[in-house]
Coordinates of C-alpha atoms and ligand atoms in Angstrom, one line a residue:
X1 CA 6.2 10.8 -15.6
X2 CA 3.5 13.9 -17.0
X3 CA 0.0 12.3 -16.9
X4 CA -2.1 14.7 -19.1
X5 CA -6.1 14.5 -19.5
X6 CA -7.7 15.4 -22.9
X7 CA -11.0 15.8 -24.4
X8 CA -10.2 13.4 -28.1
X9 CA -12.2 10.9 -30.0
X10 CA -11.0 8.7 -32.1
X11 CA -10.8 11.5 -35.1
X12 CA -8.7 13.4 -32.8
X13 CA -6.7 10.9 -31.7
X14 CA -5.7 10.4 -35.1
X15 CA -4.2 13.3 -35.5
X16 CA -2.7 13.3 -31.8
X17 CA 1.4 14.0 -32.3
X18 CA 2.6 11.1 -30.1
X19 CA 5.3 8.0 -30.4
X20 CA 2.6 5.4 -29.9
X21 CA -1.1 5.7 -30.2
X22 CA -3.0 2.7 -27.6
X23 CA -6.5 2.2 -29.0
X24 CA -8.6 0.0 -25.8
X25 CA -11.2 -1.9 -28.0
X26 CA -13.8 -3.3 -26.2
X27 CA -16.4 -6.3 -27.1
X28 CA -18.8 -5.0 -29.8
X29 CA -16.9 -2.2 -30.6
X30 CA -18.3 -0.4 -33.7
X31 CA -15.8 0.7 -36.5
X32 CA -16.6 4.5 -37.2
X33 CA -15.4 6.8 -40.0
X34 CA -12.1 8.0 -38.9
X35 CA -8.8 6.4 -39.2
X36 CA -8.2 5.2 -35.7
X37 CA -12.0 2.9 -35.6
X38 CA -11.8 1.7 -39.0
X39 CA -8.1 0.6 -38.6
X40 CA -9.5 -1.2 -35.3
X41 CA -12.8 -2.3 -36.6
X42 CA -11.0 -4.3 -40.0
X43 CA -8.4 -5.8 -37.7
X44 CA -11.2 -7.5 -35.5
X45 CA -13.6 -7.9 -38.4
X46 CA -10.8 -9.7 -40.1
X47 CA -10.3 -11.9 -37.2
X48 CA -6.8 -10.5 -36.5
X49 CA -7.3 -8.7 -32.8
X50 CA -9.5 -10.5 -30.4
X51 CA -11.4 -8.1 -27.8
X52 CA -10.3 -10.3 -24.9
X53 CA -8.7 -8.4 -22.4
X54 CA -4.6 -8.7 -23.1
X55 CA -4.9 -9.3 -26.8
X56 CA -2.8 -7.1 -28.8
X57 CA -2.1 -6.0 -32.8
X58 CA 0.4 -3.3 -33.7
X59 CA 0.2 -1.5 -36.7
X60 CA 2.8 0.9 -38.3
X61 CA 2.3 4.0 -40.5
X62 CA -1.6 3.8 -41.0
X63 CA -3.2 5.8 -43.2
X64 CA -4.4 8.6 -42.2
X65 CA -2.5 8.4 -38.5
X66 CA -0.3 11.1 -36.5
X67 CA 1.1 8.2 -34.6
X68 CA 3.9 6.2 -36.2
X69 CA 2.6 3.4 -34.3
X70 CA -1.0 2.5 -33.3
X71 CA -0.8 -0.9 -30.6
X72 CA -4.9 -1.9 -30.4
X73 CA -5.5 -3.9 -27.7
X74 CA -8.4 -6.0 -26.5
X75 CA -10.0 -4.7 -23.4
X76 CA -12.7 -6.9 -22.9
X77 CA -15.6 -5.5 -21.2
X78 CA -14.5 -2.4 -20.7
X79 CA -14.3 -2.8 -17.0
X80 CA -11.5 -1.2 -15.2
X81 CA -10.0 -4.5 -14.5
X82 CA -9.6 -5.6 -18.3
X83 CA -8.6 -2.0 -18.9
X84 CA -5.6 -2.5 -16.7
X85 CA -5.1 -5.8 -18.1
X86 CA -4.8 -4.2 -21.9
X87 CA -2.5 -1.7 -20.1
X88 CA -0.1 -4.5 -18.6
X89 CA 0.2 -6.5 -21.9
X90 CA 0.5 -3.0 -23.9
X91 CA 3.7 -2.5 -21.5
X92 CA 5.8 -4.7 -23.0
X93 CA 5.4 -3.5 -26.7
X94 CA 5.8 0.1 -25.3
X95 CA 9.5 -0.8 -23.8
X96 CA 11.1 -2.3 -26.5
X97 CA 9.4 0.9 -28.7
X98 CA 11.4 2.9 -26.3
X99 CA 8.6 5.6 -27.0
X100 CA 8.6 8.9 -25.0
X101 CA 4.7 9.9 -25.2
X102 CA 1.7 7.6 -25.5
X103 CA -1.4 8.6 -26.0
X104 CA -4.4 6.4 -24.4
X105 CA -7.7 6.4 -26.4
X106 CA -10.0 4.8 -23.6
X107 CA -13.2 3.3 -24.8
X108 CA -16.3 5.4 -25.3
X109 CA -18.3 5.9 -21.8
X110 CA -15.3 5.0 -20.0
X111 CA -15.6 5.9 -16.3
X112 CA -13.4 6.9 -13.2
X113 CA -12.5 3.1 -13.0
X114 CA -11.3 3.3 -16.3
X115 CA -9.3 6.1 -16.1
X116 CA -7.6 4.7 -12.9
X117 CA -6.7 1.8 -14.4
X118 CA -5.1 3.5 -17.4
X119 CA -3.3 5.4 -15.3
X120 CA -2.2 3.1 -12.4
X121 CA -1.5 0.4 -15.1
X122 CA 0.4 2.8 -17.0
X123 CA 2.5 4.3 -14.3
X124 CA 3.0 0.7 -12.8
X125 CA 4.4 -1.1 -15.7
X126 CA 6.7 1.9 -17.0
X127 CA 8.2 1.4 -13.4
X128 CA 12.2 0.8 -13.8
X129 CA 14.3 0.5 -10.2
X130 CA 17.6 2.5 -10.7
X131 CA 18.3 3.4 -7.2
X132 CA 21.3 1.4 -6.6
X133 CA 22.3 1.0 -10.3
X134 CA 25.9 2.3 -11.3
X135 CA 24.1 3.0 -14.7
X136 CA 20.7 4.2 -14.2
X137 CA 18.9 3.7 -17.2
X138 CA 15.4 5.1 -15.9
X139 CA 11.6 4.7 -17.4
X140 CA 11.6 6.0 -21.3
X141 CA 8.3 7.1 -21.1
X142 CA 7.8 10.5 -20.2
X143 CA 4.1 11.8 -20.9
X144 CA 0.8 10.0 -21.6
X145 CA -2.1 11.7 -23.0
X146 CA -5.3 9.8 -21.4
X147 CA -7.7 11.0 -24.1
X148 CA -11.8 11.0 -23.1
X149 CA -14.9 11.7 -24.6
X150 CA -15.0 14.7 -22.0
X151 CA -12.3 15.4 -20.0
X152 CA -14.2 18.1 -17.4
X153 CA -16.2 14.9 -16.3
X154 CA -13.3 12.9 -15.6
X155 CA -11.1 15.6 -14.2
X156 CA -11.6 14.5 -10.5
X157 CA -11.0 10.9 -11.0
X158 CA -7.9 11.8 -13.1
X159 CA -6.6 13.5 -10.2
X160 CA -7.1 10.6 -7.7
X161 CA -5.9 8.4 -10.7
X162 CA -2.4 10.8 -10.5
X163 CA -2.3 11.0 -6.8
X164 CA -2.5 7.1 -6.2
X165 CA -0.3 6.3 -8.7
X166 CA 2.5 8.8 -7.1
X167 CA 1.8 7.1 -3.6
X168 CA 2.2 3.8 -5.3
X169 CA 5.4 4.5 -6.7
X170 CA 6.8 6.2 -3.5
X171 CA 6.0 3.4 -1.9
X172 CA 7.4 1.0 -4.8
X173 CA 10.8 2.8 -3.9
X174 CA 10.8 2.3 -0.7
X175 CA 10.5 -1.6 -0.4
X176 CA 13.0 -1.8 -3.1
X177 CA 15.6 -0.7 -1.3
X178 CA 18.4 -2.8 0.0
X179 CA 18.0 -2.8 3.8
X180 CA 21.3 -1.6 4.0
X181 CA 20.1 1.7 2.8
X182 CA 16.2 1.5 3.8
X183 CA 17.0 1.6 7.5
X184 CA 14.8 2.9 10.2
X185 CA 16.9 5.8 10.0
X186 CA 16.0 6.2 6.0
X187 CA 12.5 6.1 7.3
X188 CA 12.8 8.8 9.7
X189 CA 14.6 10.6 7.1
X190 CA 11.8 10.2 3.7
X191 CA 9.1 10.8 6.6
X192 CA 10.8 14.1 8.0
X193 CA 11.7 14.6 3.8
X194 CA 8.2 14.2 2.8
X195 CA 6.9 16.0 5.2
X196 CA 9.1 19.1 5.0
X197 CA 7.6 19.7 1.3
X198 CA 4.7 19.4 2.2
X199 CA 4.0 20.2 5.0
X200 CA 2.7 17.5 7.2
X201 CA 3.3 17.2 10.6
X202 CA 6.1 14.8 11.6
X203 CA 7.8 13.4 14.3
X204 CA 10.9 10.9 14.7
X205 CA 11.4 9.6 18.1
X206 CA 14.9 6.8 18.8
X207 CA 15.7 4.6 21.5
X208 CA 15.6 6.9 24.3
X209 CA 12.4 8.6 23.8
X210 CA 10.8 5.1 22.8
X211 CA 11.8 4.1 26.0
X212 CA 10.5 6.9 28.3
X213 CA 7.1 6.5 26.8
X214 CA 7.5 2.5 27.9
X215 CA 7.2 0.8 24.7
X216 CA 9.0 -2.3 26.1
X217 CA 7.7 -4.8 23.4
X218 CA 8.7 -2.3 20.4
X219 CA 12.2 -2.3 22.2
X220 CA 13.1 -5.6 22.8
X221 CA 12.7 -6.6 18.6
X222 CA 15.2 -3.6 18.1
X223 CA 17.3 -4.7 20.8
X224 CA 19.9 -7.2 18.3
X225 CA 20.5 -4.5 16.0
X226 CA 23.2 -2.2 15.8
X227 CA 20.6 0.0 13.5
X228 CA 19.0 2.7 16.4
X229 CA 14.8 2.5 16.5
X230 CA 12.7 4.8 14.9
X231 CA 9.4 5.8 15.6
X232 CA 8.0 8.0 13.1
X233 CA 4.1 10.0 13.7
X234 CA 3.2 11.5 10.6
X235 CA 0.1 13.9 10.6
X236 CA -2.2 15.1 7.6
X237 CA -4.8 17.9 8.6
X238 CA -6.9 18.7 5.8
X239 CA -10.4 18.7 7.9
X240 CA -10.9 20.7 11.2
X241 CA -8.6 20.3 14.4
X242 CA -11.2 18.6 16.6
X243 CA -12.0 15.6 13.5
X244 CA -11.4 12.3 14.6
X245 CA -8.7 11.2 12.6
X246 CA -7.9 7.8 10.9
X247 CA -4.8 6.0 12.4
X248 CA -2.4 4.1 9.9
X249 CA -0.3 1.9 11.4
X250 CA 2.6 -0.1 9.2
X251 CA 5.4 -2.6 10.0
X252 CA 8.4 -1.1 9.2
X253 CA 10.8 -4.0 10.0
X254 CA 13.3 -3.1 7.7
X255 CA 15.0 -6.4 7.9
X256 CA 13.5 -9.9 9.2
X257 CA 16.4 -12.1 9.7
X258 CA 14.1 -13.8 12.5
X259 CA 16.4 -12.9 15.3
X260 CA 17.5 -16.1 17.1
X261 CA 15.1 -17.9 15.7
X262 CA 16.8 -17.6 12.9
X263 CA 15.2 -17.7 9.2
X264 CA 16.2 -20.0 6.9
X265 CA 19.1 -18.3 4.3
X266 CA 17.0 -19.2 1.1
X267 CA 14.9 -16.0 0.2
X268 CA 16.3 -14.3 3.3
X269 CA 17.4 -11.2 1.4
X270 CA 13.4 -11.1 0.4
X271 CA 13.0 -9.9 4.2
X272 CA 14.3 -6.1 3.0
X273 CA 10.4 -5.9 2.1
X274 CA 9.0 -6.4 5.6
X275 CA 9.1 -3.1 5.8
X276 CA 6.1 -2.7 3.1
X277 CA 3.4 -2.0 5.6
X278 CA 5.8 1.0 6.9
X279 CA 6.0 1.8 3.1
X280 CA 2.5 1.8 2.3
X281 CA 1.8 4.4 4.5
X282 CA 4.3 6.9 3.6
X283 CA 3.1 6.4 0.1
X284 CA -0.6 7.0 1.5
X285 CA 0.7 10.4 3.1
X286 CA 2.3 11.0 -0.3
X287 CA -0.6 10.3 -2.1
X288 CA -3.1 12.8 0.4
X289 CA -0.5 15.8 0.4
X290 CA -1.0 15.5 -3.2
X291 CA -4.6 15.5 -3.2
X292 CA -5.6 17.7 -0.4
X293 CA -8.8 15.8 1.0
X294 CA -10.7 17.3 3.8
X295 CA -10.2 14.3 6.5
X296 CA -7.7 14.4 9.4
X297 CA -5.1 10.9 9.0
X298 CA -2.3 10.0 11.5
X299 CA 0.6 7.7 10.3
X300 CA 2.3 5.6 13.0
X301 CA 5.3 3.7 12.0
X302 CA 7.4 1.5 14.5
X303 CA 10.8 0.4 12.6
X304 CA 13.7 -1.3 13.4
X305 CA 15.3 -4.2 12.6
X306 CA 15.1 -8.2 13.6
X307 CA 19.0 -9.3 14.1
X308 CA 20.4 -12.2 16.1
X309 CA 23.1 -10.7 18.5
X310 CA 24.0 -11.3 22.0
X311 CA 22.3 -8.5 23.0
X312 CA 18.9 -10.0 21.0
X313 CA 15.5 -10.8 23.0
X314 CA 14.9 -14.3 23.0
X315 CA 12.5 -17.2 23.0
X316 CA 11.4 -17.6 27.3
X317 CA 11.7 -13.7 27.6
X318 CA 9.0 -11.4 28.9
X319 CA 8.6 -8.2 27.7
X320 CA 6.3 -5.6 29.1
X321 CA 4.2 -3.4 26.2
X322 CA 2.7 -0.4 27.1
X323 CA -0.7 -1.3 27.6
X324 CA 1.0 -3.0 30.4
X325 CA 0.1 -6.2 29.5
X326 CA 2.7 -8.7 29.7
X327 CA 4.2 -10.8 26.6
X328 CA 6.2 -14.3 26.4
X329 CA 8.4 -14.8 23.4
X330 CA 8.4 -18.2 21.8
X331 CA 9.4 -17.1 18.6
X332 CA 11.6 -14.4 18.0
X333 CA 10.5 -14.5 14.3
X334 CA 6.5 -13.8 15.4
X335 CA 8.1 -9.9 15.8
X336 CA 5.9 -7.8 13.6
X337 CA 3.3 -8.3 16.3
X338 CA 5.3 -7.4 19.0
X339 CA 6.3 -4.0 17.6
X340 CA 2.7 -3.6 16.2
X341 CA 1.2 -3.9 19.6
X342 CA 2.9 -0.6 21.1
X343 CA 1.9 1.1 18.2
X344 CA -1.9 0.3 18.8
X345 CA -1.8 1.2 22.1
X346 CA 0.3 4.4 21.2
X347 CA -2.8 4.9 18.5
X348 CA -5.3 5.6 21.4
X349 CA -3.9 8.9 21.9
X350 CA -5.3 10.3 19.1
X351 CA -8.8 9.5 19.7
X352 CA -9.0 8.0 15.9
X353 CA -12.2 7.1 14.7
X354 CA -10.3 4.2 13.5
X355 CA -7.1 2.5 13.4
X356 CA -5.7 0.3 10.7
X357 CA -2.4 -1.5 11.0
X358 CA -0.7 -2.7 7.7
X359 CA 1.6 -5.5 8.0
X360 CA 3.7 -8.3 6.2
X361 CA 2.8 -10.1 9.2
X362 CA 2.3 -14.3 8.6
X363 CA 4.0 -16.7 5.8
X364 CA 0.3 -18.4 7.3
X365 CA -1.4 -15.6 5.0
X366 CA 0.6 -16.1 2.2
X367 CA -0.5 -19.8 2.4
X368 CA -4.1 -18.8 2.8
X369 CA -4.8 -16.2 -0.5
X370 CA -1.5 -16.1 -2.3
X371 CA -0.9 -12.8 -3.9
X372 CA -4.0 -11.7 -5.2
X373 CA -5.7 -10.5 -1.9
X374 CA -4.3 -9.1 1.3
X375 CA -5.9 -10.6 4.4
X376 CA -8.2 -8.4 6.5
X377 CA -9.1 -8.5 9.6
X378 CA -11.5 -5.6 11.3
X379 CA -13.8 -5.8 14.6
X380 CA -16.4 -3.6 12.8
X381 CA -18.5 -4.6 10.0
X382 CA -19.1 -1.3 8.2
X383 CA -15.2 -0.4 8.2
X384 CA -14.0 -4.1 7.0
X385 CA -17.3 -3.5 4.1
X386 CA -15.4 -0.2 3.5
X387 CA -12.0 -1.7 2.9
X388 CA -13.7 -4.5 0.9
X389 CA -15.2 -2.1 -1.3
X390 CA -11.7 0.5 -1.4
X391 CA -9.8 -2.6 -2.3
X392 CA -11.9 -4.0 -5.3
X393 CA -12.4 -0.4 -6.7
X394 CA -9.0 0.2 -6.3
X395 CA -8.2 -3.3 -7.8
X396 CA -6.0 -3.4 -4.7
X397 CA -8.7 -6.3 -3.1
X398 CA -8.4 -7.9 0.5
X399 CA -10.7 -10.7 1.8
X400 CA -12.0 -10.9 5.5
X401 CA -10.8 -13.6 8.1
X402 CA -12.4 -14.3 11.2
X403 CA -11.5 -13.0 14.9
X404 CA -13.3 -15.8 16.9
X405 CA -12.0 -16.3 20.4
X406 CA -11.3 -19.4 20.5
X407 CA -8.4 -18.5 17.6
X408 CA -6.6 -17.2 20.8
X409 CA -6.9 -20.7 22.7
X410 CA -3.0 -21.4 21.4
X411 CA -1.4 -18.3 23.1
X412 CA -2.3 -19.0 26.4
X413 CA 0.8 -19.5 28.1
X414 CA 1.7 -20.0 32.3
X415 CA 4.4 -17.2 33.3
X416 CA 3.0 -14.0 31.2
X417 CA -0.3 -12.3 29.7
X418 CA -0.3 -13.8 26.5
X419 CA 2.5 -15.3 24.5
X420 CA 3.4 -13.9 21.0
X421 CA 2.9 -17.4 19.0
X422 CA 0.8 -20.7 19.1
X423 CA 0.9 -23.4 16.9
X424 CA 1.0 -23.4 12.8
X425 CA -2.7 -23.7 12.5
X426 CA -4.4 -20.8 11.3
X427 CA -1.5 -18.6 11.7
X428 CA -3.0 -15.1 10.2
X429 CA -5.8 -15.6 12.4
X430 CA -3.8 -16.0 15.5
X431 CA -1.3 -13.0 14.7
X432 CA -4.9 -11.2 14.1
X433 CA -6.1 -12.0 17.5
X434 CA -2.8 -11.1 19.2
X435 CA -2.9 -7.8 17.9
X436 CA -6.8 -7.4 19.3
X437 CA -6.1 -7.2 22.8
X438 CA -4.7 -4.0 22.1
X439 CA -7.4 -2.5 20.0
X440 CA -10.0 -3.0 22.5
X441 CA -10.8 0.7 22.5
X442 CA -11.6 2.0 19.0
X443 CA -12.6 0.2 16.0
X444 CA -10.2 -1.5 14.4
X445 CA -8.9 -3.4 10.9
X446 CA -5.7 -5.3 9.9
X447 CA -4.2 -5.9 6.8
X448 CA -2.1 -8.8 6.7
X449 CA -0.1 -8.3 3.4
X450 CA 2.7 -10.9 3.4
X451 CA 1.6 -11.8 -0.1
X452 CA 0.7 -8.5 -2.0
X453 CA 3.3 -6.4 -0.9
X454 CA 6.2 -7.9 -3.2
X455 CA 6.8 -10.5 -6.0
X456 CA 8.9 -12.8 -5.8
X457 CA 11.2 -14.9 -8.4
X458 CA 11.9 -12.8 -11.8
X459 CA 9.5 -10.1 -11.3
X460 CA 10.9 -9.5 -7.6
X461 CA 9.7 -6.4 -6.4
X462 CA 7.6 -4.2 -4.4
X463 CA 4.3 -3.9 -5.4
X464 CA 3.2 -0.6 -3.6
X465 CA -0.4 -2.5 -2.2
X466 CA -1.9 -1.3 -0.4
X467 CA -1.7 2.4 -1.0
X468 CA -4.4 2.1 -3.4
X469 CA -7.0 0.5 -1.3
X470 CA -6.0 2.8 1.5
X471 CA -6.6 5.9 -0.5
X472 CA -9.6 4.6 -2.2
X473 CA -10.8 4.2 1.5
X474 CA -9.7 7.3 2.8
X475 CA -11.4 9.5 0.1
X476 CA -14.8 7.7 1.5
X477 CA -14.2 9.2 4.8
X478 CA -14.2 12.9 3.7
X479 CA -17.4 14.4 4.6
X480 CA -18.8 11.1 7.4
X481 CA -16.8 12.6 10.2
X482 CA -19.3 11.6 13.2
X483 CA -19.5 14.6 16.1
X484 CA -17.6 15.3 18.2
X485 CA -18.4 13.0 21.3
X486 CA -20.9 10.8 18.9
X487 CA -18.1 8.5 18.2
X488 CA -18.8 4.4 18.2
X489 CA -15.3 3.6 20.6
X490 CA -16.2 7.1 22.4
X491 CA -17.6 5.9 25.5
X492 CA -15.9 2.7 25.5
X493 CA -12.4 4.8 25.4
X494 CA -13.4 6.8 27.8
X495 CA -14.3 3.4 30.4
X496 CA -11.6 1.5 29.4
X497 CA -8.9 4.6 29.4
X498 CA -6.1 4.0 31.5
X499 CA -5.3 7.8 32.4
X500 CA -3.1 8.7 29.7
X501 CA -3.4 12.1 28.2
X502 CA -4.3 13.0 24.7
X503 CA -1.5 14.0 22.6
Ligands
BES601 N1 7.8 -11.1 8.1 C1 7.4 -12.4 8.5 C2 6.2 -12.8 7.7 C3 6.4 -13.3 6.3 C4 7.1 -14.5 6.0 C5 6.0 -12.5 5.2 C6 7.2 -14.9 4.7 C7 6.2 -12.9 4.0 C8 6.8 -14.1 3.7 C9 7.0 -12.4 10.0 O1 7.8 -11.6 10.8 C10 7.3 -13.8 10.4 O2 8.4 -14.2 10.4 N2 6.2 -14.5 10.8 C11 6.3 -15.9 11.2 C12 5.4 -16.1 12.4 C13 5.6 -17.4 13.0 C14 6.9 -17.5 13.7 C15 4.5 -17.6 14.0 C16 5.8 -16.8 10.0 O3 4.9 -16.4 9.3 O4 6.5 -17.8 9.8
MN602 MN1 9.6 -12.5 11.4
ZN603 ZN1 8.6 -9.9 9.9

């Protein structure tokens, strides 16, 4: 889809050439002179479109209008939350109008928020799956004019706007795949893919390689499968060499059939998504090489799958991860962890500034905040504020859970280090606390998104979270670098470091 930017007011919107013409009329708007205001201002002076956010009136063939049709919609406040909402209802009138170009008119003043929302929202609910259709019927639309008061003052936000909702998508497609076609392998390949056009760094190791380095937790999930391991490094340098980068980390179990401790069948098939932590970082990679940003970013992605097989790890075994420390399963199902846990210890080798895993990790999180905001988790306060404040501006929000020690009470266990499950009670928290004994040596956050990365029931689907809040994030970063040798885990690494040599 061709996002295009474009200094119009109202008077030029009506004469805009386009299919359908959305108006966004906030609370108090104030008719004009032209044809587009005074067609908006008599429908809510005549009581017939309500400003509330998701109202909607369509009119056809208005006086003194390009557009065949003009769809008004109430968008509140303005805000870019009600902007996305008039966006969302709007999509429904747009697909039966099978139109080819929109044009936006955003509200006067409207702001980077704004134009984020009119473009995520836009590019989000045009969205059609077709992969794995015998008759692809893809997304009619094919260009949407965003039209501003001055397009030079939005041009940068635009560009963001374009770039997250690319990532999004990427990583829409991704999770939607059947696991019989996203497999590690897939993953290796759209990482090596991605990278070869533009040019990233990449590398995919398998079995063997993940072996040699000693990644025995990673391993053992892997080992029921008859789908080899991958274990993909993706690198983005747009700052200077010696820049501390920031470490992504996402769960690419690409199916979670619980291993021998099997799943229940009902929703199993739902399982292809826990690979939407893996998928949220590729579409975060996607996102940057489209953007460019001066900040140095390191993807890690473990994935494999979780099978039952007689060749499966299972509950009593002990696996050794490459911190060393030792692990009890109790539940083959608790596996994102145990492949998440080589990863974080695997992160230390790039000396990040700081590492954040991304993980459909606990059905407990789901319980706890539904799917409106992802879990977080982060042993430093100003990088869990900075993902608060990516994730609302992004309107990709996440809410902070506690890391309290005695969370870790349950996983105490007699015959290894730690054991990979306790009991229900507080479940996020105590897959959170797991995955801290390997983050001991930078600062660290964790995204728990078991219930924002896909919907279920009609709408079932990927959702792409959270590239945006990841991006958002991200773009802070340019420019706050600390030196060299000035970082906050700096000397800490350097005491706790267990010898191993910087990639
Ligand atoms: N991938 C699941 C988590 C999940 C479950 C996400 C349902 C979304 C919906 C994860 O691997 C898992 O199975 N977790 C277990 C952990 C338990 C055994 C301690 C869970 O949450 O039930
Ligand atoms: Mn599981
Ligand atoms: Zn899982």
């Amino acid at each position: 889809m061709d996002f295009e930017l474009k200094t119009l007011d109202a008077a030029g919107a009506a004469q805009e050439k386009t299919d359908v013409l959305l108006v966004l009329v906030t609370d108090g708007f104030q008719a004009g002179k032209d044809p587009v205001s005074r067609l908006a201002g008599a429908a809510v002076a005549g009581g017939d479109l309500e400003t509330k956010a998701g109202k909607l009136l369509q009119a056809y063939r208005s006086e003194g209008i390009a557009a065949p049709r003009v769809l008004l919609a109430g968008a509140g406040d303005g805000s870019g939350k009600k902007v996305q909402q008039a966006v969302q209802a709007a999509a429904g009138v747009l697909r039966s109008s099978k139109a080819r170009k929109l044009t936006i008119l955003l509200p006067k003043g409207a702001g980077a928020d704004v134009v984020r929302a009119a473009v995520c929202g836009t590019a989000d609910s045009s969205y059609v799956y077709v992969a794995t259709k015998s008759k692809p019927e893809g997304r009619e639309l094919k260009k949407v004019v965003i039209a501003v008061a001055d397009a030079g003052a939005q041009r940068e936000a635009f560009a963001r706007a374009k770039a997250a909702a690319v990532g999004i998508e990427f990583a829409r497609e991704l999770g939607n795949l059947p696991p019989n076609y996203a497999t590690p392998s897939r993953l290796g390949e759209e990482a090596t893919r991605l990278a070869k056009a533009h040019r990233l760094q990449v590398e995919v190791l398998g079995p063997k390689e993940v072996a040699r380095i000693g990644m025995g937790s990673f391993m053992s999930v892997a080992k029921g499968s008859a789908e080899p391991l991958r274990f993909i490094t993706l690198r983005y340098e747009g700052a200077a060499k010696g820049e501390a980068p920031v470490v992504l980390v996402g769960k690419g179990i690409t199916f979670d059939t619980g291993g021998i401790s099997i799943k229940p069948s009902a929703e199993m098939d739902e399982m292809k998504f826990d690979m939407g932590g893996a998928a949220s970082v590729l579409g975060t990679f996607r996102a940057l090489a489209e953007l460019k940003p001066r900040i140095n970013v390191v993807g890690l992605i473990p994935a494999c799958e979780n099978m039952p097989d007689g060749a499966s790890y299972k509950p009593g075994d002990i696996l050794t991860t490459l911190s060393g420390q030792t692990v009890e399963v109790l539940n083959t199902d608790a596996e994102g962890r145990l492949i998440l846990c080589d990863a974080l210890t695997y992160a230390e080798r790039f000396k990040p500034r700081a590492v954040i895993d991304i993980a459909t990790l606990t059905g407990a999180c789901v319980i706890a905040l539904g799917g409106i905001r992802s879990g977080l988790f982060a042993t430093d306060d100003d990088l869990a504020q900075q993902l608060l404040a990516a994730g609302d501006a992004a309107l990709d929000p996440c809410w902070r859970l506690p890391l309290d020690e005695e969370y870790a009470e349950g996983l105490k266990t007699n015959f290894a280090d730690v054991a990979n499950v306790a009991g229900r009670a507080g479940g996020a928290v105590v897959a959170a606390k797991f995955l801290h004994r390997f983050t001991q040596n930078y600062p660290w956050a964790h995204l728990d998104i078991a219930g924002t990365a896909w919907k279920g029931g009609a709408q079932k689907g990927a959702t792409g979270r959270p590239v945006g809040l990841l991006l958002e994030y991200l773009l802070a970063q340019v420019g706050t670098a600390p030196a060299a040798g000035k970082r906050a885990a700096g000397k800490k690494a350097a005491a706790k470091s267990r010898g191993r040599a910087a990639a």
